[in-house]
RNA sequence: UGGGGCGUGGCCAAGUGGUAAGGCAUCGGGUUUUGAUCCCGUGUACCGCAGGUUCGAAUCCUGCCGCCCCAGCCA
């Protein structure tokens, strides 16, 4: 793939900081809150944060932003680590938690308080909200705003000591209740929460708020560039205010970029959760989910995801990227790396009437037409085969290059056959084709160089490996389900179809994580959860591009 | 009606005063024992709109319009 280094505005800033000597090494961080699974949107943040460090010889922290105990779980920590690692990034020993810094954070809070820049407010949450004002009206000072420093210190210490109940007091920064930026209207720094923390246990009953904890954690980790999404733009003045007041040795800089939104997908944690809870999908790793776990189980290669993010770019513009971009990345990677195999999704029996009774030939078949180093495999061929139902049409349009009555077609890696007779059941459905093969046309060794227009795939009936294949499609019917009034109302009812299929026998050896191309159909992989030797289960990763689909529609339309 | 952002072809995106890269998609064509891949070709982009500065503007200035974000003791 093309490896020209992207030069988005963030990388421009970073390179400039390196050139001017402002920094000698870049330090970034990917700071998820362990309260859910990572999704495609996070892939961008991960690639950006780890990417810029990697490109410049810097380093990146994987920091769990765990300042809200009760909503965070160890299960998510493990999943996040697995996902980041799977994407191809490594944090070495730089795995941290915001909770690792609770002591230091507390000291910073006391410092602020001592300097008269923070105070303990005893208003209720509702009262604080009322005092905050609105978007267009200034807020009002809390009656506790001018509490003496000593009282604030005493109260804050007692908050920490557990003398108060949840909500009784809160530590607030003393900034400006009239600021047009609501984040500067004396934001809360610490709240009381008598909840055991997954890491610190019962040591604390007060926990720092995001803005405070994140800013100072960045400083403590000596982060040089704190990259986050656009919605935190309004928080930057607070970020900078904290750094201005506390003057840590290292001053990080926050830079915001726009989220990556994928068409026909949803990334809201709440909505994703609803899909799981309502059983719309089988779980967080359902192959239709935009979670990293889902994408992985679907069979999307990590490298393709990285490429996708790269193509999307880093900007500040709201974007909704077409699914086609992602699919192109997937196909590009898989076309290069996936061995070819044959499988029939909708079997139609074909009997070769002139093929020697009981004969079986092993047909050498290329594993990759464009990469001879992939070698070949032997595929059993016999007088009874399955072909795809779609590859036969009784009343075919002119441009139908497949099998039709009295027509010829090439069996991939096999022979040219002619359809002599169509057998139907009582319902008039085609259930079997009687064909004759041309012995002179064996692939590779045939004495005839006769050409036919079409080539179709097949599987020998006696050797076929029955399996279940899940055919996935987009989860929603509209490009921007986030904008839908009710996202549950725009679910695609056909996002999953399962089929009983016939596979070429070599597919029995395919392992989890290995993707193959079922020729003419698409890319598939073994399902990491439901697959077993007795009950093989495959997932369709993505279809092949299908220009015939368009031609077919036109042809059908023309026939009226 | 406060503040902060953003607006370049269908979707992304380069471009940072000198006369609009590239990718994806689309539509043609070539090669092909995958209607795949690959290879060619394909868009008059009034650079949100209107003014202005300039020899010259997507790039600078002014005004307007549109979209997104913010009133958690969530992150």
Tab-separated table of N, CA, C and O in Angstrom, chain A residues 195-270:
chain	number	residue	atom	x	y	z
A	195	UNK	N	-18.149	4.979	46.503
A	195	UNK	CA	-18.209	3.775	45.678
A	195	UNK	C	-16.795	3.207	45.601
A	195	UNK	O	-15.835	3.961	45.454
A	196	UNK	N	-16.698	1.899	45.730
A	196	UNK	CA	-15.383	1.289	45.629
A	196	UNK	C	-14.911	1.416	44.187
A	196	UNK	O	-15.678	1.254	43.239
A	197	UNK	N	-13.658	1.741	44.046
A	197	UNK	CA	-13.090	1.901	42.715
A	197	UNK	C	-12.429	0.593	42.296
A	197	UNK	O	-11.787	-0.074	43.115
A	198	UNK	N	-12.586	0.240	41.033
A	198	UNK	CA	-12.039	-1.027	40.526
A	198	UNK	C	-10.536	-1.160	40.753
A	198	UNK	O	-10.001	-2.266	40.792
A	199	UNK	N	-9.851	-0.028	40.909
A	199	UNK	CA	-8.408	-0.109	41.119
A	199	UNK	C	-7.965	0.309	42.503
A	199	UNK	O	-7.069	-0.270	43.077
A	200	UNK	N	-8.562	1.376	42.983
A	200	UNK	CA	-8.104	1.901	44.271
A	200	UNK	C	-8.966	1.423	45.438
A	200	UNK	O	-8.732	1.809	46.581
A	201	UNK	N	-9.958	0.607	45.130
A	201	UNK	CA	-10.775	0.051	46.196
A	201	UNK	C	-11.480	1.122	47.007
A	201	UNK	O	-12.129	2.007	46.443
A	202	UNK	N	-11.305	1.055	48.324
A	202	UNK	CA	-11.993	2.007	49.194
A	202	UNK	C	-11.100	3.156	49.640
A	202	UNK	O	-11.445	3.926	50.523
A	203	UNK	N	-9.960	3.255	49.001
A	203	UNK	CA	-9.037	4.300	49.427
A	203	UNK	C	-9.638	5.693	49.273
A	203	UNK	O	-9.386	6.582	50.075
A	204	UNK	N	-10.422	5.854	48.228
A	204	UNK	CA	-10.988	7.182	47.973
A	204	UNK	C	-12.507	7.177	48.010
A	204	UNK	O	-13.150	6.197	47.654
A	205	UNK	N	-13.042	8.313	48.425
A	205	UNK	CA	-14.491	8.480	48.313
A	205	UNK	C	-14.768	9.791	47.594
A	205	UNK	O	-15.896	10.221	47.459
A	206	UNK	N	-13.684	10.439	47.144
A	206	UNK	CA	-13.867	11.610	46.281
A	206	UNK	C	-13.102	11.285	45.005
A	206	UNK	O	-12.039	10.655	45.040
A	207	UNK	N	-13.668	11.657	43.896
A	207	UNK	CA	-13.039	11.360	42.621
A	207	UNK	C	-12.962	12.600	41.742
A	207	UNK	O	-13.906	13.405	41.703
A	208	UNK	N	-11.848	12.757	41.049
A	208	UNK	CA	-11.659	13.945	40.208
A	208	UNK	C	-12.534	13.869	38.949
A	208	UNK	O	-12.801	12.795	38.437
A	209	UNK	N	-12.926	15.028	38.471
A	209	UNK	CA	-13.714	15.097	37.250
A	209	UNK	C	-12.784	15.025	36.049
A	209	UNK	O	-11.594	15.309	36.134
A	210	UNK	N	-13.375	14.729	34.919
A	210	UNK	CA	-12.612	14.564	33.687
A	210	UNK	C	-11.631	15.700	33.390
A	210	UNK	O	-10.445	15.470	33.181
A	211	UNK	N	-12.140	16.915	33.329
A	211	UNK	CA	-11.281	18.020	32.901
A	211	UNK	C	-10.030	18.160	33.758
A	211	UNK	O	-8.930	18.327	33.250
A	212	UNK	N	-10.247	18.069	35.042
A	212	UNK	CA	-9.132	18.201	35.964
A	212	UNK	C	-8.193	16.996	35.871
A	212	UNK	O	-6.974	17.139	35.699
A	213	UNK	N	-8.771	15.833	35.963
A	213	UNK	CA	-7.961	14.614	35.947
A	213	UNK	C	-7.212	14.438	34.638
A	213	UNK	O	-6.032	14.082	34.606
A	214	UNK	N	-7.904	14.706	33.554
A	214	UNK	CA	-7.280	14.489	32.255
A	214	UNK	C	-6.120	15.450	32.008
A	214	UNK	O	-5.041	15.055	31.579
A	215	UNK	N	-6.361	16.699	32.297
A	215	UNK	CA	-5.327	17.706	32.091
A	215	UNK	C	-4.063	17.378	32.889
A	215	UNK	O	-2.961	17.346	32.345
A	216	UNK	N	-4.257	17.135	34.166
A	216	UNK	CA	-3.090	16.914	34.994
A	216	UNK	C	-2.440	15.543	34.756
A	216	UNK	O	-1.231	15.389	34.916
A	217	UNK	N	-3.230	14.583	34.334
A	217	UNK	CA	-2.644	13.279	33.991
A	217	UNK	C	-1.770	13.445	32.752
A	217	UNK	O	-0.693	12.856	32.644
A	218	UNK	N	-2.254	14.238	31.822
A	218	UNK	CA	-1.453	14.513	30.625
A	218	UNK	C	-0.122	15.127	31.041
A	218	UNK	O	0.940	14.755	30.558
A	219	UNK	N	-0.193	16.071	31.956
A	219	UNK	CA	1.021	16.748	32.397
A	219	UNK	C	1.950	15.761	33.105
A	219	UNK	O	3.155	15.749	32.866
A	220	UNK	N	1.372	14.940	33.969
A	220	UNK	CA	2.183	13.984	34.718
A	220	UNK	C	2.864	12.958	33.813
A	220	UNK	O	3.979	12.525	34.068
A	221	UNK	N	2.183	12.594	32.752
A	221	UNK	CA	2.767	11.615	31.834
A	221	UNK	C	3.665	12.293	30.809
A	221	UNK	O	4.196	11.652	29.910
A	222	UNK	N	3.776	13.608	30.954
A	222	UNK	CA	4.614	14.385	30.036
A	222	UNK	C	4.154	14.255	28.591
A	222	UNK	O	4.966	14.203	27.662
A	223	UNK	N	2.838	14.189	28.455
A	223	UNK	CA	2.258	14.137	27.121
A	223	UNK	C	2.581	15.467	26.439
A	223	UNK	O	2.468	16.531	27.049
A	224	UNK	N	3.005	15.397	25.187
A	224	UNK	CA	3.303	16.650	24.488
A	224	UNK	C	2.085	17.131	23.712
A	224	UNK	O	1.801	18.317	23.658
A	225	UNK	N	1.366	16.176	23.132
A	225	UNK	CA	0.202	16.533	22.332
A	225	UNK	C	-0.966	15.663	22.755
A	225	UNK	O	-0.931	14.448	22.589
A	226	UNK	N	-1.972	16.309	23.305
A	226	UNK	CA	-3.141	15.601	23.788
A	226	UNK	C	-4.227	15.711	22.722
A	226	UNK	O	-4.880	16.740	22.594
A	227	UNK	N	-4.340	14.650	21.934
A	227	UNK	CA	-5.241	14.693	20.779
A	227	UNK	C	-6.613	14.138	21.138
A	227	UNK	O	-6.736	13.029	21.628
A	228	UNK	N	-7.631	14.924	20.895
A	228	UNK	CA	-8.976	14.490	21.239
A	228	UNK	C	-9.974	14.989	20.206
A	228	UNK	O	-9.618	15.704	19.278
A	229	UNK	N	-11.211	14.608	20.376
A	229	UNK	CA	-12.211	14.974	19.385
A	229	UNK	C	-12.798	16.360	19.629
A	229	UNK	O	-12.679	16.934	20.710
A	230	UNK	N	-13.428	16.855	18.580
A	230	UNK	CA	-13.951	18.219	18.526
A	230	UNK	C	-14.809	18.680	19.698
A	230	UNK	O	-14.779	19.855	20.064
A	231	UNK	N	-15.574	17.772	20.278
A	231	UNK	CA	-16.477	18.240	21.331
A	231	UNK	C	-15.726	18.751	22.551
A	231	UNK	O	-16.314	19.370	23.440
A	232	UNK	N	-14.419	18.535	22.587
A	232	UNK	CA	-13.647	19.018	23.733
A	232	UNK	C	-12.993	20.372	23.457
A	232	UNK	O	-12.252	20.898	24.278
A	233	UNK	N	-13.301	20.909	22.310
A	233	UNK	CA	-12.725	22.194	21.945
A	233	UNK	C	-13.049	23.259	23.003
A	233	UNK	O	-12.198	24.049	23.386
A	234	UNK	N	-14.289	23.237	23.458
A	234	UNK	CA	-14.719	24.209	24.460
A	234	UNK	C	-14.064	23.977	25.814
A	234	UNK	O	-14.154	24.815	26.706
A	235	UNK	N	-13.447	22.825	25.953
A	235	UNK	CA	-12.811	22.518	27.232
A	235	UNK	C	-11.350	22.978	27.249
A	235	UNK	O	-10.731	23.015	28.295
A	236	UNK	N	-10.845	23.291	26.093
A	236	UNK	CA	-9.429	23.660	26.028
A	236	UNK	C	-9.085	24.870	26.895
A	236	UNK	O	-8.033	24.883	27.551
A	237	UNK	N	-9.956	25.881	26.943
A	237	UNK	CA	-9.650	27.018	27.816
A	237	UNK	C	-9.500	26.571	29.273
A	237	UNK	O	-8.683	27.132	30.020
A	238	UNK	N	-10.259	25.591	29.672
A	238	UNK	CA	-10.153	25.092	31.040
A	238	UNK	C	-8.865	24.279	31.205
A	238	UNK	O	-8.173	24.378	32.219
A	239	UNK	N	-8.578	23.506	30.192
A	239	UNK	CA	-7.349	22.720	30.158
A	239	UNK	C	-6.161	23.662	30.351
A	239	UNK	O	-5.290	23.442	31.197
A	240	UNK	N	-6.178	24.725	29.566
A	240	UNK	CA	-5.083	25.691	29.651
A	240	UNK	C	-5.082	26.468	30.970
A	240	UNK	O	-4.031	26.794	31.504
A	241	UNK	N	-6.265	26.729	31.471
A	241	UNK	CA	-6.354	27.452	32.746
A	241	UNK	C	-5.689	26.632	33.849
A	241	UNK	O	-4.907	27.151	34.651
A	242	UNK	N	-5.991	25.365	33.874
A	242	UNK	CA	-5.413	24.496	34.898
A	242	UNK	C	-3.889	24.468	34.795
A	242	UNK	O	-3.181	24.532	35.798
A	243	UNK	N	-3.406	24.392	33.572
A	243	UNK	CA	-1.954	24.360	33.381
A	243	UNK	C	-1.339	25.693	33.782
A	243	UNK	O	-0.263	25.744	34.387
A	244	UNK	N	-2.044	26.761	33.468
A	244	UNK	CA	-1.543	28.090	33.832
A	244	UNK	C	-1.437	28.231	35.347
A	244	UNK	O	-0.477	28.793	35.868
A	245	UNK	N	-2.437	27.740	36.041
A	245	UNK	CA	-2.460	27.901	37.492
A	245	UNK	C	-1.524	26.945	38.213
A	245	UNK	O	-0.874	27.312	39.183
A	246	UNK	N	-1.474	25.718	37.744
A	246	UNK	CA	-0.684	24.716	38.468
A	246	UNK	C	0.759	24.598	37.977
A	246	UNK	O	1.591	24.000	38.658
A	247	UNK	N	1.000	25.146	36.809
A	247	UNK	CA	2.360	25.175	36.278
A	247	UNK	C	3.147	23.873	36.448
A	247	UNK	O	4.225	23.861	37.058
A	248	UNK	N	2.633	22.792	35.927
A	248	UNK	CA	3.392	21.536	36.018
A	248	UNK	C	4.676	21.678	35.186
A	248	UNK	O	4.759	22.552	34.320
A	249	UNK	N	5.610	20.826	35.470
A	249	UNK	CA	6.895	20.899	34.784
A	249	UNK	C	6.746	20.746	33.273
A	249	UNK	O	7.435	21.386	32.495
A	250	UNK	N	5.842	19.851	32.899
A	250	UNK	CA	5.626	19.644	31.467
A	250	UNK	C	4.245	20.129	31.087
A	250	UNK	O	3.266	19.820	31.754
A	251	UNK	N	4.203	20.914	30.025
A	251	UNK	CA	2.928	21.475	29.615
A	251	UNK	C	2.445	20.840	28.310
A	251	UNK	O	3.003	21.092	27.246
A	252	UNK	N	1.406	20.027	28.402
A	252	UNK	CA	0.852	19.402	27.199
A	252	UNK	C	-0.022	20.386	26.425
A	252	UNK	O	-0.443	21.410	26.961
A	253	UNK	N	-0.263	20.066	25.192
A	253	UNK	CA	-1.112	20.918	24.358
A	253	UNK	C	-2.246	20.079	23.794
A	253	UNK	O	-2.014	19.015	23.212
A	254	UNK	N	-3.451	20.556	23.988
A	254	UNK	CA	-4.598	19.812	23.467
A	254	UNK	C	-4.926	20.260	22.049
A	254	UNK	O	-5.009	21.444	21.775
A	255	UNK	N	-5.121	19.287	21.169
A	255	UNK	CA	-5.501	19.600	19.789
A	255	UNK	C	-6.690	18.705	19.438
A	255	UNK	O	-6.682	17.507	19.730
A	256	UNK	N	-7.696	19.306	18.835
A	256	UNK	CA	-8.911	18.554	18.540
A	256	UNK	C	-9.067	18.242	17.052
A	256	UNK	O	-8.680	19.035	16.202
A	257	UNK	N	-9.641	17.104	16.783
A	257	UNK	CA	-9.919	16.697	15.395
A	257	UNK	C	-11.341	16.138	15.342
A	257	UNK	O	-11.919	15.801	16.380
A	258	UNK	N	-11.873	16.053	14.146
A	258	UNK	CA	-13.250	15.569	14.028
A	258	UNK	C	-13.320	14.052	14.063
A	258	UNK	O	-12.406	13.348	13.639
A	259	UNK	N	-14.417	13.592	14.580
A	259	UNK	CA	-14.669	12.157	14.657
A	259	UNK	C	-14.822	11.559	13.281
A	259	UNK	O	-15.181	12.245	12.336
A	260	UNK	N	-14.603	10.283	13.215
A	260	UNK	CA	-14.820	9.553	11.970
A	260	UNK	C	-16.187	8.891	12.112
A	260	UNK	O	-16.413	8.093	13.015
A	261	UNK	N	-17.101	9.255	11.233
A	261	UNK	CA	-18.408	8.606	11.241
A	261	UNK	C	-18.527	7.763	9.994
A	261	UNK	O	-18.196	8.212	8.898
A	262	UNK	N	-18.967	6.548	10.172
A	262	UNK	CA	-19.118	5.633	9.048
A	262	UNK	C	-20.591	5.540	8.667
A	262	UNK	O	-21.451	5.359	9.539
A	263	UNK	N	-20.852	5.661	7.391
A	263	UNK	CA	-22.239	5.603	6.923
A	263	UNK	C	-22.858	4.249	7.266
A	263	UNK	O	-22.177	3.220	7.289
A	264	UNK	N	-24.130	4.257	7.548
A	264	UNK	CA	-24.888	3.049	7.874
A	264	UNK	C	-24.457	2.399	9.182
A	264	UNK	O	-24.754	1.233	9.425
A	265	UNK	N	-23.716	3.157	9.986
A	265	UNK	CA	-23.287	2.590	11.266
A	265	UNK	C	-23.578	3.580	12.383
A	265	UNK	O	-23.815	4.761	12.143
A	266	UNK	N	-23.540	3.049	13.567
A	266	UNK	CA	-23.843	3.858	14.743
A	266	UNK	C	-22.708	3.660	15.740
A	266	UNK	O	-22.154	2.572	15.856
A	267	UNK	N	-22.314	4.713	16.445
A	267	UNK	CA	-21.230	4.523	17.406
A	267	UNK	C	-21.587	5.031	18.794
A	267	UNK	O	-20.761	5.000	19.689
A	268	UNK	N	-22.811	5.482	18.942
A	268	UNK	CA	-23.215	5.933	20.266
A	268	UNK	C	-23.247	4.727	21.207
A	268	UNK	O	-23.840	3.692	20.900
A	269	UNK	N	-22.589	4.895	22.344
A	269	UNK	CA	-22.494	3.789	23.294
A	269	UNK	C	-23.884	3.331	23.722
A	269	UNK	O	-24.165	2.150	23.848
A	270	UNK	N	-24.725	4.313	23.950
A	270	UNK	CA	-26.079	4.017	24.405
A	270	UNK	C	-26.841	3.183	23.357
A	270	UNK	O	-27.482	2.190	23.669
